[in-house]
Short mmCIF file of C-alpha atoms and ligand atoms in Angstrom, two decimals:
data_model
loop_
_atom_site.label_atom_id
_atom_site.label_comp_id
_atom_site.label_asym_id
_atom_site.label_seq_id
_atom_site.Cartn_x
_atom_site.Cartn_y
_atom_site.Cartn_z
CA MET A 1 -10.84 80.21 128.06
CA THR A 2 -13.49 81.85 125.88
CA THR A 3 -17.04 82.46 126.87
CA ASN A 4 -19.79 80.51 125.16
CA LEU A 5 -22.56 82.72 126.53
CA THR A 6 -24.29 85.24 124.34
CA HIS A 7 -22.38 88.45 124.18
CA LYS A 8 -24.50 91.55 124.37
CA ILE A 9 -23.77 94.92 122.75
CA TRP A 10 -25.23 97.30 125.31
CA ALA A 11 -25.60 100.47 123.24
CA PRO A 12 -25.47 99.30 119.59
CA ALA A 13 -26.69 102.64 118.27
CA TRP A 14 -23.41 104.18 119.40
CA GLU A 15 -21.01 101.28 119.68
CA CYS A 16 -21.64 100.26 116.06
CA ALA A 17 -22.46 103.72 114.67
CA ASP A 18 -21.15 105.13 111.45
CA ARG A 19 -18.03 107.14 112.35
CA GLY A 20 -19.45 110.21 110.62
CA ASP A 21 -22.49 110.05 112.89
CA ILE A 22 -20.24 109.73 115.92
CA ARG A 23 -18.31 112.83 114.91
CA ALA A 24 -21.51 114.79 114.31
CA GLN A 25 -22.74 113.81 117.75
CA GLN A 26 -19.40 114.74 119.31
CA LEU A 27 -19.43 118.17 117.71
CA ALA A 28 -22.97 118.95 118.83
CA ARG A 29 -22.20 117.86 122.37
CA LEU A 30 -18.84 119.61 122.44
CA ARG A 31 -20.45 122.92 121.55
CA GLU A 32 -23.07 122.45 124.26
CA THR A 33 -20.42 121.43 126.81
CA VAL A 34 -18.22 124.45 126.08
CA ALA A 35 -21.15 126.85 126.24
CA TYR A 36 -22.39 125.30 129.48
CA THR A 37 -18.95 125.33 131.07
CA TYR A 38 -18.36 128.95 130.09
CA ARG A 39 -21.71 129.94 131.54
CA ALA A 40 -21.61 127.91 134.75
CA VAL A 41 -17.98 127.72 135.89
CA PRO A 42 -16.19 131.04 136.54
CA HIS A 43 -12.79 129.30 136.60
CA TYR A 44 -13.28 128.09 133.00
CA ARG A 45 -14.75 131.42 131.90
CA ALA A 46 -11.65 133.20 133.19
CA LYS A 47 -9.36 130.73 131.40
CA MET A 48 -11.20 131.16 128.11
CA ASP A 49 -11.38 134.92 128.47
CA ALA A 50 -7.63 134.97 129.09
CA VAL A 51 -7.05 133.54 125.59
CA GLY A 52 -9.83 135.61 124.03
CA LEU A 53 -12.06 132.63 123.23
CA LYS A 54 -15.87 132.56 123.15
CA PRO A 55 -17.94 129.32 123.02
CA SER A 56 -19.23 130.35 119.58
CA ASP A 57 -15.64 130.07 118.26
CA ILE A 58 -15.95 126.28 118.43
CA ARG A 59 -17.30 125.40 114.98
CA CYS A 60 -15.68 122.08 114.15
CA LEU A 61 -14.11 119.26 116.16
CA ASP A 62 -10.58 120.45 115.39
CA ASP A 63 -11.43 123.76 117.08
CA ILE A 64 -11.10 121.90 120.36
CA ARG A 65 -7.40 122.70 120.07
CA LEU A 66 -8.20 126.35 120.72
CA LEU A 67 -9.39 125.50 124.21
CA PRO A 68 -7.06 125.55 127.23
CA TYR A 69 -6.27 122.22 128.91
CA THR A 70 -7.50 121.27 132.36
CA THR A 71 -4.93 119.72 134.70
CA LYS A 72 -4.69 118.45 138.23
CA THR A 73 -3.54 121.97 139.17
CA ASP A 74 -6.97 123.37 138.26
CA PHE A 75 -8.45 120.96 140.79
CA HIS A 76 -5.93 121.90 143.47
CA GLN A 77 -6.43 125.62 142.93
CA THR A 78 -10.18 125.33 143.27
CA TYR A 79 -10.42 122.63 145.98
CA PRO A 80 -12.94 121.33 146.83
CA PHE A 81 -15.82 122.55 144.64
CA GLY A 82 -14.46 125.42 142.52
CA LEU A 83 -14.71 123.53 139.22
CA PHE A 84 -18.29 122.48 139.85
CA ALA A 85 -21.13 123.84 137.74
CA VAL A 86 -23.77 123.18 140.40
CA PRO A 87 -23.83 123.98 144.13
CA PRO A 88 -22.78 121.11 146.46
CA ALA A 89 -26.35 120.72 147.74
CA GLU A 90 -27.50 119.76 144.25
CA LEU A 91 -25.04 116.90 144.01
CA THR A 92 -26.22 113.34 144.50
CA ARG A 93 -22.80 111.88 145.24
CA ILE A 94 -19.20 112.88 145.85
CA HIS A 95 -16.12 110.72 145.22
CA SER A 96 -12.46 111.58 145.31
CA SER A 97 -9.32 110.35 143.67
CA SER A 98 -6.77 108.18 145.38
CA GLY A 99 -4.16 110.95 145.66
CA THR A 100 -1.43 110.04 148.12
CA THR A 101 -0.14 113.49 149.00
CA GLY A 102 -1.98 116.64 149.99
CA LYS A 103 -5.67 117.17 149.36
CA PRO A 104 -7.44 114.68 147.11
CA THR A 105 -9.14 115.54 143.82
CA VAL A 106 -12.84 115.89 144.51
CA VAL A 107 -15.42 114.85 141.93
CA GLY A 108 -19.21 115.01 142.07
CA TYR A 109 -22.29 113.80 140.25
CA THR A 110 -25.85 115.00 139.76
CA LYS A 111 -28.66 112.47 139.47
CA ASN A 112 -28.37 112.62 135.66
CA ASP A 113 -24.59 112.21 135.85
CA LEU A 114 -24.99 109.05 137.91
CA GLU A 115 -27.50 107.71 135.41
CA THR A 116 -25.07 108.22 132.51
CA TRP A 117 -22.19 106.74 134.50
CA VAL A 118 -24.26 103.64 135.29
CA GLU A 119 -25.01 103.23 131.58
CA LEU A 120 -21.33 103.67 130.72
CA VAL A 121 -20.27 100.96 133.14
CA ALA A 122 -23.10 98.65 131.97
CA ARG A 123 -21.76 99.13 128.45
CA MET A 124 -18.21 98.38 129.57
CA VAL A 125 -19.08 95.22 131.51
CA SER A 126 -21.13 94.00 128.54
CA LEU A 127 -18.07 94.52 126.33
CA ALA A 128 -16.21 92.30 128.78
CA GLY A 129 -18.81 89.56 128.29
CA VAL A 130 -20.93 89.93 131.45
CA VAL A 131 -24.53 88.76 131.04
CA ALA A 132 -27.57 88.78 133.32
CA SER A 133 -26.97 85.25 134.61
CA ASP A 134 -23.54 86.15 136.00
CA ILE A 135 -22.63 86.41 139.66
CA ALA A 136 -20.15 89.23 139.93
CA GLN A 137 -17.85 89.63 142.92
CA ILE A 138 -16.54 93.16 143.25
CA SER A 139 -13.19 93.29 145.03
CA PHE A 140 -12.50 96.95 144.39
CA GLY A 141 -12.58 99.08 147.49
CA TYR A 142 -15.92 100.72 148.24
CA GLY A 143 -15.66 104.27 149.50
CA MET A 144 -14.30 107.43 147.97
CA PHE A 145 -12.55 105.39 145.24
CA THR A 146 -14.81 105.21 142.18
CA GLY A 147 -13.99 101.53 141.46
CA GLY A 148 -16.35 99.80 143.93
CA PHE A 149 -19.50 101.89 143.52
CA GLY A 150 -18.86 102.46 139.81
CA LEU A 151 -18.74 98.77 138.96
CA HIS A 152 -21.51 98.01 141.43
CA TYR A 153 -24.29 99.99 139.80
CA GLY A 154 -23.15 99.26 136.25
CA LEU A 155 -23.15 95.51 136.89
CA GLU A 156 -26.57 95.71 138.50
CA ARG A 157 -27.84 97.61 135.46
CA ALA A 158 -26.43 94.89 133.21
CA GLY A 159 -28.54 92.43 135.19
CA ALA A 160 -25.74 90.60 136.99
CA THR A 161 -26.05 89.47 140.61
CA VAL A 162 -23.62 91.66 142.52
CA VAL A 163 -21.54 90.51 145.49
CA PRO A 164 -20.12 93.74 146.97
CA VAL A 165 -17.38 92.08 149.02
CA SER A 166 -14.95 95.04 148.59
CA SER A 167 -11.18 94.64 148.83
CA GLY A 168 -9.12 92.53 151.23
CA ASN A 169 -9.99 89.60 153.50
CA THR A 170 -8.84 86.80 151.22
CA ASP A 171 -10.59 84.06 153.23
CA ARG A 172 -13.94 85.72 152.73
CA GLN A 173 -13.20 86.31 149.04
CA PHE A 174 -12.71 82.57 148.56
CA MET A 175 -15.61 81.55 150.78
CA PHE A 176 -18.08 83.63 148.75
CA MET A 177 -16.47 82.65 145.47
CA GLU A 178 -16.96 79.00 146.28
CA ASP A 179 -20.33 79.15 148.09
CA PHE A 180 -22.03 81.60 145.70
CA ARG A 181 -20.38 80.04 142.62
CA THR A 182 -19.12 83.46 141.54
CA THR A 183 -18.62 83.67 137.77
CA VAL A 184 -17.07 87.14 137.38
CA PHE A 185 -14.22 88.58 139.42
CA ILE A 186 -13.56 92.33 139.45
CA SER A 187 -10.43 93.92 140.88
CA THR A 188 -7.11 95.49 140.05
CA PRO A 189 -4.85 93.15 138.04
CA SER A 190 -2.31 93.07 140.87
CA TYR A 191 -4.96 91.91 143.35
CA ALA A 192 -6.16 89.32 140.83
CA ALA A 193 -2.58 88.04 140.57
CA TYR A 194 -2.51 87.69 144.35
CA ILE A 195 -5.88 85.92 144.43
CA GLY A 196 -4.64 83.59 141.69
CA GLU A 197 -1.54 82.79 143.70
CA GLN A 198 -3.59 82.16 146.83
CA ALA A 199 -5.99 79.90 144.95
CA ARG A 200 -3.03 77.78 143.88
CA LEU A 201 -1.46 77.71 147.34
CA ARG A 202 -4.78 76.70 148.90
CA GLY A 203 -5.20 73.92 146.34
CA LEU A 204 -8.48 75.31 145.00
CA GLU A 205 -9.38 73.65 141.75
CA LEU A 206 -10.88 75.27 138.69
CA GLY A 207 -14.36 73.90 138.07
CA LYS A 208 -14.51 72.40 141.54
CA GLN A 209 -14.21 75.19 144.09
CA LEU A 210 -13.69 78.00 141.55
CA HIS A 211 -16.35 78.66 138.92
CA LEU A 212 -15.07 81.93 137.51
CA ARG A 213 -15.32 82.54 133.78
CA LEU A 214 -14.56 86.25 133.42
CA GLY A 215 -12.13 88.68 135.04
CA LEU A 216 -12.61 92.44 134.66
CA PHE A 217 -9.43 94.20 135.66
CA GLY A 218 -8.49 97.87 135.62
CA ALA A 219 -7.39 100.93 137.57
CA GLU A 220 -3.65 100.33 137.08
CA PRO A 221 -1.24 99.38 134.29
CA TRP A 222 -0.60 95.71 133.51
CA THR A 223 0.79 93.66 130.65
CA GLU A 224 -0.20 90.85 128.28
CA GLY A 225 2.09 88.49 130.17
CA MET A 226 0.26 89.29 133.40
CA ARG A 227 -3.05 88.61 131.63
CA THR A 228 -1.87 85.16 130.49
CA ARG A 229 -0.85 84.23 134.02
CA ILE A 230 -4.03 85.48 135.69
CA GLU A 231 -6.19 83.74 133.08
CA ALA A 232 -4.43 80.43 133.68
CA GLU A 233 -4.56 80.64 137.46
CA LEU A 234 -8.15 81.80 137.82
CA GLY A 235 -9.62 80.06 134.78
CA VAL A 236 -11.02 83.32 133.41
CA SER A 237 -11.09 85.26 130.21
CA ALA A 238 -9.59 88.55 131.41
CA THR A 239 -10.19 92.03 129.99
CA ASP A 240 -8.72 95.43 130.70
CA ASN A 241 -10.82 98.50 131.44
CA TYR A 242 -9.87 102.11 131.98
CA GLY A 243 -11.20 105.19 133.67
CA MET A 244 -10.35 107.96 136.10
CA SER A 245 -12.20 109.86 138.78
CA GLU A 246 -12.02 113.20 137.00
CA LEU A 247 -13.77 111.72 133.94
CA CYS A 248 -16.37 109.77 136.02
CA GLY A 249 -14.46 106.69 137.26
CA PRO A 250 -14.51 103.31 135.49
CA GLY A 251 -16.46 103.16 132.21
CA VAL A 252 -14.40 105.40 129.93
CA SER A 253 -13.16 102.44 127.89
CA GLY A 254 -12.94 98.67 128.06
CA GLU A 255 -11.80 95.73 125.99
CA CYS A 256 -14.28 93.43 124.30
CA VAL A 257 -13.97 89.81 125.36
CA ILE A 258 -14.19 88.76 121.70
CA ALA A 259 -11.06 90.44 120.34
CA LYS A 260 -9.22 91.72 123.45
CA ASP A 261 -7.49 94.11 121.12
CA GLY A 262 -7.64 97.54 122.69
CA MET A 263 -10.20 99.25 124.90
CA HIS A 264 -13.32 100.56 123.14
CA LEU A 265 -13.88 104.20 124.00
CA ALA A 266 -17.42 105.42 124.64
CA GLU A 267 -16.95 108.04 121.94
CA ASP A 268 -20.47 109.43 121.93
CA LEU A 269 -19.75 110.62 125.47
CA PHE A 270 -16.00 111.27 125.50
CA LEU A 271 -13.94 113.18 122.96
CA TRP A 272 -10.35 111.95 122.87
CA GLU A 273 -7.10 113.44 121.62
CA VAL A 274 -3.57 112.05 121.84
CA ILE A 275 -0.74 114.57 122.06
CA ASP A 276 3.00 114.63 122.46
CA PRO A 277 3.22 115.58 126.16
CA LEU A 278 6.20 117.86 125.56
CA THR A 279 5.32 119.71 122.36
CA GLU A 280 1.55 119.37 122.96
CA GLU A 281 1.12 118.67 119.24
CA PRO A 282 -1.27 115.88 118.22
CA VAL A 283 0.48 112.61 117.35
CA ALA A 284 -0.43 110.53 114.28
CA GLU A 285 -3.21 107.97 114.77
CA GLY A 286 -1.88 104.81 116.39
CA GLU A 287 1.15 106.51 117.94
CA ILE A 288 1.75 106.70 121.65
CA GLY A 289 1.16 109.98 123.41
CA GLU A 290 -0.71 111.50 126.32
CA LEU A 291 -4.44 110.92 126.32
CA ILE A 292 -6.56 114.07 126.58
CA VAL A 293 -10.25 113.59 127.25
CA THR A 294 -13.25 115.92 127.16
CA PRO A 295 -16.40 114.36 128.64
CA LEU A 296 -19.44 115.46 126.64
CA TRP A 297 -22.20 114.82 129.14
CA LYS A 298 -21.38 116.03 132.61
CA GLU A 299 -23.64 118.36 134.58
CA ALA A 300 -21.90 118.62 137.95
CA LEU A 301 -18.28 118.70 136.87
CA PRO A 302 -17.82 119.48 133.20
CA ILE A 303 -14.19 119.23 132.17
CA ILE A 304 -12.53 120.54 129.06
CA ARG A 305 -9.48 118.75 127.61
CA TYR A 306 -8.33 116.90 130.69
CA ARG A 307 -4.67 116.00 130.64
CA THR A 308 -4.84 112.45 131.94
CA ARG A 309 -1.02 112.00 131.98
CA ASP A 310 -1.70 108.45 130.75
CA LEU A 311 0.34 107.27 127.80
CA THR A 312 -1.51 105.25 125.19
CA ALA A 313 -2.26 105.05 121.45
CA VAL A 314 -5.71 105.22 119.86
CA THR A 315 -6.87 103.59 116.63
CA THR A 316 -10.13 104.00 114.72
CA ALA A 317 -9.65 100.79 112.71
CA PRO A 318 -12.71 98.52 112.97
CA CYS A 319 -12.59 95.78 115.59
CA ALA A 320 -13.24 92.09 114.94
CA CYS A 321 -16.18 92.29 117.37
CA GLY A 322 -18.13 94.48 114.95
CA ARG A 323 -18.03 97.69 116.93
CA THR A 324 -16.85 100.86 115.22
CA SER A 325 -15.69 102.75 118.30
CA ALA A 326 -12.06 103.87 118.57
CA ARG A 327 -9.86 101.68 120.74
CA MET A 328 -7.06 102.68 123.07
CA ALA A 329 -4.04 100.47 123.65
CA ARG A 330 -3.04 99.28 127.09
CA VAL A 331 -1.88 102.23 129.14
CA ARG A 332 1.89 102.05 129.30
CA GLY A 333 2.02 104.22 132.42
CA ARG A 334 1.54 107.76 133.62
CA THR A 335 3.95 110.47 132.56
CA ASP A 336 4.48 111.22 136.24
CA ASP A 337 5.27 107.56 137.03
CA MET A 338 8.05 107.41 134.49
CA LEU A 339 11.43 106.87 136.07
CA ILE A 340 14.45 108.54 134.60
CA ILE A 341 17.51 106.44 135.40
CA ARG A 342 20.82 107.77 134.12
CA GLY A 343 18.96 109.54 131.32
CA VAL A 344 16.91 106.50 130.31
CA ASN A 345 13.11 106.62 130.57
CA VAL A 346 11.69 103.57 132.32
CA PHE A 347 8.09 102.51 132.85
CA PRO A 348 7.37 99.70 135.31
CA THR A 349 5.29 97.96 132.59
CA GLN A 350 8.41 97.55 130.43
CA ILE A 351 10.07 95.60 133.23
CA GLU A 352 6.87 93.68 133.97
CA HIS A 353 6.77 92.63 130.32
CA VAL A 354 10.23 91.05 130.60
CA LEU A 355 9.49 89.39 133.94
CA MET A 356 6.22 87.89 132.76
CA GLU A 357 7.68 86.36 129.61
CA THR A 358 10.41 84.63 131.61
CA GLU A 359 9.71 81.33 133.30
CA GLY A 360 10.52 81.03 137.00
CA THR A 361 9.26 84.49 138.03
CA SER A 362 6.08 85.41 139.90
CA PRO A 363 3.88 88.46 139.17
CA HIS A 364 5.14 90.15 142.34
CA TYR A 365 7.91 92.68 141.82
CA LEU A 366 9.23 96.02 143.01
CA LEU A 367 11.55 98.54 141.39
CA VAL A 368 13.92 100.12 143.90
CA VAL A 369 15.76 103.26 142.87
CA THR A 370 18.73 104.56 144.84
CA ARG A 371 21.37 107.18 144.31
CA GLU A 372 24.99 106.44 145.05
CA GLY A 373 26.99 109.63 144.69
CA ALA A 374 25.74 111.13 141.46
CA LEU A 375 24.72 107.79 140.01
CA ASP A 376 21.17 106.44 139.98
CA THR A 377 20.79 102.70 140.34
CA LEU A 378 17.72 100.64 139.53
CA GLU A 379 17.23 97.37 141.33
CA VAL A 380 14.53 95.01 140.16
CA TRP A 381 13.30 92.84 143.00
CA VAL A 382 11.26 89.93 141.82
CA GLU A 383 9.87 86.97 143.69
CA VAL A 384 10.71 83.67 142.07
CA SER A 385 8.07 80.99 141.67
CA GLU A 386 7.88 78.28 144.35
CA ARG A 387 9.17 75.76 141.86
CA MET A 388 12.18 77.89 140.97
CA PHE A 389 12.88 78.50 144.63
CA SER A 390 13.28 74.78 145.22
CA GLU A 391 15.80 74.53 142.38
CA SER A 392 19.56 74.69 142.77
CA PHE A 393 21.46 77.88 143.40
CA SER A 394 23.01 77.72 139.95
CA ARG A 395 19.56 77.68 138.26
CA MET A 396 18.71 80.84 140.18
CA THR A 397 21.93 82.46 139.03
CA VAL A 398 21.08 81.59 135.44
CA LEU A 399 17.62 83.16 135.87
CA ARG A 400 19.08 86.30 137.42
CA ASP A 401 21.60 86.73 134.60
CA LEU A 402 18.95 86.07 131.96
CA LEU A 403 16.64 88.74 133.40
CA THR A 404 19.50 91.23 133.66
CA LYS A 405 20.38 90.64 130.02
CA LYS A 406 16.80 90.84 128.77
CA ILE A 407 16.09 94.06 130.67
CA HIS A 408 19.30 95.54 129.30
CA SER A 409 18.28 94.71 125.75
CA VAL A 410 14.81 96.27 126.22
CA LEU A 411 15.85 99.41 128.08
CA GLY A 412 19.49 99.81 127.13
CA LEU A 413 20.13 100.12 130.85
CA SER A 414 22.07 97.98 133.30
CA VAL A 415 19.92 97.09 136.28
CA LYS A 416 20.57 94.93 139.30
CA VAL A 417 18.16 92.01 139.48
CA LYS A 418 17.50 90.67 142.93
CA LEU A 419 15.59 87.40 143.17
CA VAL A 420 13.65 87.19 146.40
CA GLU A 421 11.86 84.32 148.12
CA PRO A 422 8.19 83.65 147.36
CA GLN A 423 5.78 85.56 149.64
CA THR A 424 8.22 88.28 150.68
CA LEU A 425 7.09 91.37 148.77
CA GLU A 426 4.09 93.29 150.01
CA ARG A 427 0.79 92.36 148.33
CA SER A 428 -1.61 95.09 147.31
CA GLN A 429 -5.36 94.94 147.76
CA GLY A 430 -5.92 97.86 145.40
CA LYS A 431 -3.46 99.61 143.15
CA ALA A 432 -0.02 98.04 143.46
CA LYS A 433 2.97 100.13 144.43
CA ARG A 434 5.62 99.09 141.92
CA VAL A 435 8.30 101.68 142.66
CA LEU A 436 10.26 102.50 145.77
CA ASP A 437 12.18 105.64 144.90
CA LYS A 438 14.69 106.15 147.66
CA ARG A 439 16.24 109.14 145.89
CA ASN A 440 13.55 111.38 147.31
CA LEU A 441 14.22 110.18 150.84
CA GLU A 442 17.93 110.76 150.95
O1 DLL B 501 -8.74 104.06 138.84
C1 DLL B 501 -10.99 104.45 138.04
C2 DLL B 501 -11.14 103.01 137.72
C3 DLL B 501 -11.67 102.15 138.66
C4 DLL B 501 -10.78 102.52 136.47
C5 DLL B 501 -11.85 100.83 138.36
C6 DLL B 501 -10.95 101.17 136.16
C7 DLL B 501 -11.49 100.32 137.11
P1 DLL B 501 -8.44 106.92 139.72
O2 DLL B 501 -8.24 106.34 141.06
O3 DLL B 501 -8.77 108.36 139.60
O4 DLL B 501 -9.60 106.18 138.96
O5 DLL B 501 -7.12 106.61 138.90
C8 DLL B 501 -7.04 106.93 137.53
O6 DLL B 501 -5.56 105.05 137.14
O7 DLL B 501 -5.25 108.01 135.19
C9 DLL B 501 -4.52 105.68 135.13
O8 DLL B 501 -3.24 106.18 135.42
C10 DLL B 501 -4.84 104.52 136.05
N1 DLL B 501 -5.66 103.54 135.34
C11 DLL B 501 -7.00 103.36 135.40
N2 DLL B 501 -7.37 102.31 134.63
C12 DLL B 501 -6.24 101.83 134.05
C13 DLL B 501 -5.95 100.76 133.16
C14 DLL B 501 -9.66 104.84 138.64
N3 DLL B 501 -6.88 99.94 132.68
C15 DLL B 501 -5.72 106.47 136.98
N4 DLL B 501 -4.64 100.60 132.78
C16 DLL B 501 -5.59 106.68 135.49
C17 DLL B 501 -3.67 101.41 133.25
C18 DLL B 501 -5.16 102.62 134.50
N5 DLL B 501 -3.89 102.40 134.11
#
């Protein structure tokens, strides 16, 4: 479904700028950012001093490569506020990342930071086709996670009517969707897949009880096949958007609803690099590598060359929508989420791709890794669709063998496919857990 409403370019001066002007802006802001960081954050000053670098050494954009990276370790070493350039009392808000072990990564914003973040998210939701007449239901969790509050203020700035329902409570999600005639749904793609499934099971009809036209999904990896399914079930035009707490939260990049061909980066405010994660050398444009980002605007928590661990490719080719900003491909996964099974690198999105292009599967799956003796085994548990479940045993066997074969041809790895009954795998309300690695437990 495509939108017939006017599509607004939020910040045309930057989104459609001449690329030379963007680079000039980036250089000016990079030099300011490095000087500010050196002056205001002792941890960064020490790191730059250790390699004998002064802010005045940064003369062109390529000089960014002289600067040390920032990693999660820098956050852990300085927990909670050691990377901040302003005292905690001067912050307007604090968020933290969704880390599952140990202390979380703490991020903070001054009043000016919040203002820029709001503008970034307004820009991103406009890319996704949101206009002032929309009613936007936010099903990201509100709280320390940046998703709920980030989308909230950006959507308000874009003029939309915001319904801050937060995550969970499916009955309430549908009640508001129907009664308020919600037009935009915002969540993780895995939660959207669940909501789509529930809409079908509850017999809700598109255009009757459901009036959605757009879906803005982000915060975790997903595939084109997943997009097709969610779009069909919810009757939306769905776009991907990317961000991370350390860089601000959502709003770093987002797809335009017109082309849906990569996520437009807000390049006037973020400087991107893509490197080979092992050699740390830059990769050629359009090739996959680890995304490194330097925000060019932050007062409270300036960050130099953040190693996102996200694997993607960036292109500067012009987009059909008319914007000139660079676009990043779907994130394939995080370097630290990559499974290594008998020497083969596996990302959950590669398996999802196979599952989603095969009829009879549902978007609910789990990768289970075990070790028998010295041998690692990967089991792919996937729920079959209700229709497939009512079919004969032999049809299920055919499906299982087909999936096994397809996954083998994509990964070059033999996996065990286990078809499970509909509604048996755990549903996520936020970021889905796609891997159960039992090797660490044994
Ligand atoms: O997930 C911020 C966010 C909220 C982005 C809402 C988009 C929408 P964190 O919790 O710090 O922040 O997690 C950041 O999530 O490094 C990626 O690995 C992953 N991620 C975020 N967006 C995408 C996406 C938020 N569109 C981490 N595709 C990042 C794939 C994504 N992975």
